[in-house]
Amino acid sequence: MSAELLGSVLAKAGAEGRAALIGYMPAGYPTVDGAVRAMTAMVEGGCDVIEVGLPYSDPVLDGPVIQTADDIALRGGVRIRDVIRTVGEVHERTGAPVLCMTYWNPVDRYGAERFAADLAAVGGAGCILPDLPVQESEGWRKAAEQYGLATVFVVAQSTGDERLARITGAGSGFVYAASIMGVTGTRDSVAEGARELVERTRATTDLPVCVGLGVSNAGQAAEVAEYADGVIVGTAFVRRLMDAEDLESGIAAVRALAGELAEGVRVAR
């Protein structure tokens, strides 16, 4: 089961005394095949886990860089079947655990059990569902468990202790701790409250706690790696691909960034 692979990869990073590096890229950007190549390069550069974004027309939690990439992917005709194929091809090429990060609405329209079955069939490790309220998640979680998928929920600094415990109790794989309030994007510094959020989250669960939103360079990755089990980077990878003159140089750029970030997460704790 790929959820077990996810757990073993995160545990291996911890045993090595470092944080895991988790990289995000939307499916279909700049094309379906181009995204597969970019994500493969991210693993080659040093990512331990990949998140494949499912492009959505109303990405309320995503900043302008990812919104632009999603729009290009959608105008290129990307569909859920392309997202699932992307998950499968990246996993097959790299052996890394690959999750789908998606808003709930597309999964609900597709059918939760069908989505879980299709994702599991290609070796997917699970789903990150940032806008699915835990109290409405039982149907999805049953389907995910049936097919051996992890269900990763997002917690934020605004999440109260009681709700935090409920969220972490329902999730599996790892907990996604959003380091900042607001949308995704690179920032000059990682929010000071991220460390406290990780500590509060750890008090409620034995699951690994991985921090995302705002990490864009090796220094920030090292800072977060001092206290988190994983460092999640998305916008910085998408920006490297977006700023490149062509696909080949873009792939080289994301591979290089993964290498820089991988060095960052290997700081001594």
PDB file of N, CA, C and O in Angstrom, residues 173-215:
ATOM      1  N   GLY A 173      -1.269   9.511   7.599  1.00  0.00           N
ATOM      2  CA  GLY A 173      -0.144   9.889   6.747  1.00  0.00           C
ATOM      3  C   GLY A 173       0.749  10.911   7.421  1.00  0.00           C
ATOM      4  O   GLY A 173       1.826  10.615   7.902  1.00  0.00           O
ATOM      5  N   PHE A 174       0.290  12.159   7.445  1.00  0.00           N
ATOM      6  CA  PHE A 174       0.931  13.228   8.200  1.00  0.00           C
ATOM      7  C   PHE A 174      -0.072  14.349   8.383  1.00  0.00           C
ATOM      8  O   PHE A 174      -1.179  14.309   7.839  1.00  0.00           O
ATOM      9  N   VAL A 175       0.288  15.332   9.179  1.00  0.00           N
ATOM     10  CA  VAL A 175      -0.545  16.519   9.354  1.00  0.00           C
ATOM     11  C   VAL A 175       0.135  17.671   8.628  1.00  0.00           C
ATOM     12  O   VAL A 175       1.340  17.896   8.784  1.00  0.00           O
ATOM     13  N   TYR A 176      -0.629  18.387   7.825  1.00  0.00           N
ATOM     14  CA  TYR A 176      -0.117  19.541   7.079  1.00  0.00           C
ATOM     15  C   TYR A 176      -0.367  20.776   7.938  1.00  0.00           C
ATOM     16  O   TYR A 176      -1.505  21.188   8.128  1.00  0.00           O
ATOM     17  N   ALA A 177       0.707  21.346   8.471  1.00  0.00           N
ATOM     18  CA  ALA A 177       0.598  22.552   9.302  1.00  0.00           C
ATOM     19  C   ALA A 177       0.864  23.779   8.438  1.00  0.00           C
ATOM     20  O   ALA A 177       1.976  23.962   7.938  1.00  0.00           O
ATOM     21  N   ALA A 178      -0.155  24.596   8.248  1.00  0.00           N
ATOM     22  CA  ALA A 178      -0.011  25.816   7.446  1.00  0.00           C
ATOM     23  C   ALA A 178       0.657  26.879   8.304  1.00  0.00           C
ATOM     24  O   ALA A 178       0.106  27.305   9.320  1.00  0.00           O
ATOM     25  N   SER A 179       1.841  27.286   7.895  1.00  0.00           N
ATOM     26  CA  SER A 179       2.654  28.157   8.744  1.00  0.00           C
ATOM     27  C   SER A 179       2.118  29.575   8.834  1.00  0.00           C
ATOM     28  O   SER A 179       2.504  30.331   9.724  1.00  0.00           O
ATOM     29  N   ILE A 180       1.253  29.954   7.914  1.00  0.00           N
ATOM     30  CA  ILE A 180       0.763  31.334   7.870  1.00  0.00           C
ATOM     31  C   ILE A 180      -0.727  31.342   7.632  1.00  0.00           C
ATOM     32  O   ILE A 180      -1.305  30.387   7.123  1.00  0.00           O
ATOM     33  N   MET A 181      -1.350  32.422   7.966  1.00  0.00           N
ATOM     34  CA  MET A 181      -2.740  32.649   7.594  1.00  0.00           C
ATOM     35  C   MET A 181      -2.738  33.264   6.195  1.00  0.00           C
ATOM     36  O   MET A 181      -1.912  34.132   5.899  1.00  0.00           O
ATOM     37  N   GLY A 182      -3.619  32.813   5.349  1.00  0.00           N
ATOM     38  CA  GLY A 182      -3.688  33.398   4.017  1.00  0.00           C
ATOM     39  C   GLY A 182      -3.384  32.381   2.941  1.00  0.00           C
ATOM     40  O   GLY A 182      -3.434  31.173   3.165  1.00  0.00           O
ATOM     41  N   VAL A 183      -3.041  32.864   1.749  1.00  0.00           N
ATOM     42  CA  VAL A 183      -2.868  32.000   0.599  1.00  0.00           C
ATOM     43  C   VAL A 183      -1.413  31.560   0.461  1.00  0.00           C
ATOM     44  O   VAL A 183      -0.516  32.076   1.110  1.00  0.00           O
ATOM     45  N   THR A 184      -1.215  30.568  -0.410  1.00  0.00           N
ATOM     46  CA  THR A 184       0.125  30.067  -0.650  1.00  0.00           C
ATOM     47  C   THR A 184       0.983  31.115  -1.344  1.00  0.00           C
ATOM     48  O   THR A 184       0.490  32.039  -1.986  1.00  0.00           O
ATOM     49  N   GLY A 185       2.290  30.928  -1.250  1.00  0.00           N
ATOM     50  CA  GLY A 185       3.215  31.842  -1.899  1.00  0.00           C
ATOM     51  C   GLY A 185       4.546  31.875  -1.168  1.00  0.00           C
ATOM     52  O   GLY A 185       4.641  31.454  -0.017  1.00  0.00           O
ATOM     53  N   THR A 186       5.564  32.360  -1.862  1.00  0.00           N
ATOM     54  CA  THR A 186       6.866  32.486  -1.209  1.00  0.00           C
ATOM     55  C   THR A 186       6.882  33.744  -0.352  1.00  0.00           C
ATOM     56  O   THR A 186       6.194  34.721  -0.639  1.00  0.00           O
ATOM     57  N   ARG A 187       7.676  33.698   0.701  1.00  0.00           N
ATOM     58  CA  ARG A 187       7.778  34.839   1.604  1.00  0.00           C
ATOM     59  C   ARG A 187       9.218  35.035   2.036  1.00  0.00           C
ATOM     60  O   ARG A 187      10.033  34.123   1.945  1.00  0.00           O
ATOM     61  N   ASP A 188       9.500  36.238   2.547  1.00  0.00           N
ATOM     62  CA  ASP A 188      10.857  36.545   2.979  1.00  0.00           C
ATOM     63  C   ASP A 188      11.240  35.780   4.234  1.00  0.00           C
ATOM     64  O   ASP A 188      12.402  35.515   4.487  1.00  0.00           O
ATOM     65  N   SER A 189      10.256  35.426   5.043  1.00  0.00           N
ATOM     66  CA  SER A 189      10.534  34.672   6.265  1.00  0.00           C
ATOM     67  C   SER A 189       9.356  33.753   6.545  1.00  0.00           C
ATOM     68  O   SER A 189       8.237  34.007   6.110  1.00  0.00           O
ATOM     69  N   VAL A 190       9.635  32.684   7.276  1.00  0.00           N
ATOM     70  CA  VAL A 190       8.573  31.757   7.666  1.00  0.00           C
ATOM     71  C   VAL A 190       7.980  32.250   8.974  1.00  0.00           C
ATOM     72  O   VAL A 190       8.697  32.680   9.878  1.00  0.00           O
ATOM     73  N   ALA A 191       6.671  32.191   9.076  1.00  0.00           N
ATOM     74  CA  ALA A 191       5.988  32.778  10.226  1.00  0.00           C
ATOM     75  C   ALA A 191       6.498  32.216  11.552  1.00  0.00           C
ATOM     76  O   ALA A 191       6.735  31.022  11.691  1.00  0.00           O
ATOM     77  N   GLU A 192       6.637  33.112  12.525  1.00  0.00           N
ATOM     78  CA  GLU A 192       7.144  32.716  13.834  1.00  0.00           C
ATOM     79  C   GLU A 192       6.218  31.721  14.517  1.00  0.00           C
ATOM     80  O   GLU A 192       6.658  30.889  15.309  1.00  0.00           O
ATOM     81  N   GLY A 193       4.928  31.806  14.219  1.00  0.00           N
ATOM     82  CA  GLY A 193       3.973  30.926  14.881  1.00  0.00           C
ATOM     83  C   GLY A 193       4.016  29.491  14.420  1.00  0.00           C
ATOM     84  O   GLY A 193       3.357  28.626  15.010  1.00  0.00           O
ATOM     85  N   ALA A 194       4.784  29.191  13.368  1.00  0.00           N
ATOM     86  CA  ALA A 194       4.819  27.830  12.837  1.00  0.00           C
ATOM     87  C   ALA A 194       5.348  26.841  13.862  1.00  0.00           C
ATOM     88  O   ALA A 194       4.821  25.734  14.017  1.00  0.00           O
ATOM     89  N   ARG A 195       6.409  27.217  14.576  1.00  0.00           N
ATOM     90  CA  ARG A 195       6.981  26.316  15.578  1.00  0.00           C
ATOM     91  C   ARG A 195       5.960  25.981  16.660  1.00  0.00           C
ATOM     92  O   ARG A 195       5.803  24.819  17.055  1.00  0.00           O
ATOM     93  N   GLU A 196       5.256  27.016  17.135  1.00  0.00           N
ATOM     94  CA  GLU A 196       4.246  26.789  18.175  1.00  0.00           C
ATOM     95  C   GLU A 196       3.131  25.884  17.646  1.00  0.00           C
ATOM     96  O   GLU A 196       2.644  25.002  18.365  1.00  0.00           O
ATOM     97  N   LEU A 197       2.720  26.080  16.387  1.00  0.00           N
ATOM     98  CA  LEU A 197       1.676  25.245  15.806  1.00  0.00           C
ATOM     99  C   LEU A 197       2.124  23.788  15.746  1.00  0.00           C
ATOM    100  O   LEU A 197       1.344  22.879  16.043  1.00  0.00           O
ATOM    101  N   VAL A 198       3.373  23.567  15.364  1.00  0.00           N
ATOM    102  CA  VAL A 198       3.894  22.191  15.330  1.00  0.00           C
ATOM    103  C   VAL A 198       3.859  21.576  16.725  1.00  0.00           C
ATOM    104  O   VAL A 198       3.436  20.427  16.913  1.00  0.00           O
ATOM    105  N   GLU A 199       4.275  22.337  17.736  1.00  0.00           N
ATOM    106  CA  GLU A 199       4.273  21.826  19.112  1.00  0.00           C
ATOM    107  C   GLU A 199       2.856  21.496  19.572  1.00  0.00           C
ATOM    108  O   GLU A 199       2.612  20.451  20.187  1.00  0.00           O
ATOM    109  N   ARG A 200       1.905  22.388  19.279  1.00  0.00           N
ATOM    110  CA  ARG A 200       0.512  22.132  19.654  1.00  0.00           C
ATOM    111  C   ARG A 200      -0.033  20.905  18.937  1.00  0.00           C
ATOM    112  O   ARG A 200      -0.764  20.102  19.527  1.00  0.00           O
ATOM    113  N   THR A 201       0.327  20.765  17.673  1.00  0.00           N
ATOM    114  CA  THR A 201      -0.161  19.623  16.891  1.00  0.00           C
ATOM    115  C   THR A 201       0.438  18.324  17.407  1.00  0.00           C
ATOM    116  O   THR A 201      -0.263  17.315  17.562  1.00  0.00           O
ATOM    117  N   ARG A 202       1.730  18.343  17.694  1.00  0.00           N
ATOM    118  CA  ARG A 202       2.405  17.133  18.198  1.00  0.00           C
ATOM    119  C   ARG A 202       1.798  16.658  19.521  1.00  0.00           C
ATOM    120  O   ARG A 202       1.817  15.460  19.820  1.00  0.00           O
ATOM    121  N   ALA A 203       1.261  17.580  20.296  1.00  0.00           N
ATOM    122  CA  ALA A 203       0.660  17.213  21.580  1.00  0.00           C
ATOM    123  C   ALA A 203      -0.607  16.393  21.398  1.00  0.00           C
ATOM    124  O   ALA A 203      -1.085  15.764  22.350  1.00  0.00           O
ATOM    125  N   THR A 204      -1.148  16.378  20.180  1.00  0.00           N
ATOM    126  CA  THR A 204      -2.410  15.676  19.934  1.00  0.00           C
ATOM    127  C   THR A 204      -2.249  14.404  19.110  1.00  0.00           C
ATOM    128  O   THR A 204      -3.218  13.664  18.940  1.00  0.00           O
ATOM    129  N   THR A 205      -1.050  14.129  18.569  1.00  0.00           N
ATOM    130  CA  THR A 205      -0.921  13.023  17.614  1.00  0.00           C
ATOM    131  C   THR A 205       0.512  12.514  17.535  1.00  0.00           C
ATOM    132  O   THR A 205       1.462  13.253  17.857  1.00  0.00           O
ATOM    133  N   ASP A 206       0.638  11.260  17.102  1.00  0.00           N
ATOM    134  CA  ASP A 206       1.959  10.694  16.802  1.00  0.00           C
ATOM    135  C   ASP A 206       2.285  10.812  15.318  1.00  0.00           C
ATOM    136  O   ASP A 206       3.365  10.393  14.885  1.00  0.00           O
ATOM    137  N   LEU A 207       1.368  11.353  14.530  1.00  0.00           N
ATOM    138  CA  LEU A 207       1.627  11.512  13.101  1.00  0.00           C
ATOM    139  C   LEU A 207       2.744  12.529  12.878  1.00  0.00           C
ATOM    140  O   LEU A 207       2.880  13.482  13.648  1.00  0.00           O
ATOM    141  N   PRO A 208       3.538  12.364  11.823  1.00  0.00           N
ATOM    142  CA  PRO A 208       4.506  13.408  11.473  1.00  0.00           C
ATOM    143  C   PRO A 208       3.786  14.729  11.195  1.00  0.00           C
ATOM    144  O   PRO A 208       2.672  14.730  10.664  1.00  0.00           O
ATOM    145  N   VAL A 209       4.418  15.829  11.548  1.00  0.00           N
ATOM    146  CA  VAL A 209       3.851  17.160  11.300  1.00  0.00           C
ATOM    147  C   VAL A 209       4.754  17.874  10.299  1.00  0.00           C
ATOM    148  O   VAL A 209       5.942  18.097  10.566  1.00  0.00           O
ATOM    149  N   CYS A 210       4.190  18.201   9.146  1.00  0.00           N
ATOM    150  CA  CYS A 210       4.953  18.811   8.060  1.00  0.00           C
ATOM    151  C   CYS A 210       4.440  20.224   7.828  1.00  0.00           C
ATOM    152  O   CYS A 210       3.224  20.459   7.835  1.00  0.00           O
ATOM    153  N   VAL A 211       5.365  21.145   7.619  1.00  0.00           N
ATOM    154  CA  VAL A 211       5.019  22.568   7.533  1.00  0.00           C
ATOM    155  C   VAL A 211       5.103  23.057   6.095  1.00  0.00           C
ATOM    156  O   VAL A 211       6.101  22.824   5.404  1.00  0.00           O
ATOM    157  N   GLY A 212       4.057  23.735   5.657  1.00  0.00           N
ATOM    158  CA  GLY A 212       4.028  24.311   4.324  1.00  0.00           C
ATOM    159  C   GLY A 212       3.547  25.742   4.342  1.00  0.00           C
ATOM    160  O   GLY A 212       3.105  26.252   5.376  1.00  0.00           O
ATOM    161  N   LEU A 213       3.597  26.392   3.210  1.00  0.00           N
ATOM    162  CA  LEU A 213       3.225  27.779   2.945  1.00  0.00           C
ATOM    163  C   LEU A 213       4.365  28.736   3.300  1.00  0.00           C
ATOM    164  O   LEU A 213       4.624  28.994   4.461  1.00  0.00           O
ATOM    165  N   GLY A 214       5.049  29.184   2.248  1.00  0.00           N
ATOM    166  CA  GLY A 214       6.025  30.240   2.443  1.00  0.00           C
ATOM    167  C   GLY A 214       7.475  29.851   2.313  1.00  0.00           C
ATOM    168  O   GLY A 214       8.326  30.725   2.188  1.00  0.00           O
ATOM    169  N   VAL A 215       7.801  28.548   2.361  1.00  0.00           N
ATOM    170  CA  VAL A 215       9.203  28.136   2.266  1.00  0.00           C
ATOM    171  C   VAL A 215       9.655  28.206   0.811  1.00  0.00           C
ATOM    172  O   VAL A 215       9.025  27.636  -0.081  1.00  0.00           O
TER     173      VAL A 215
END
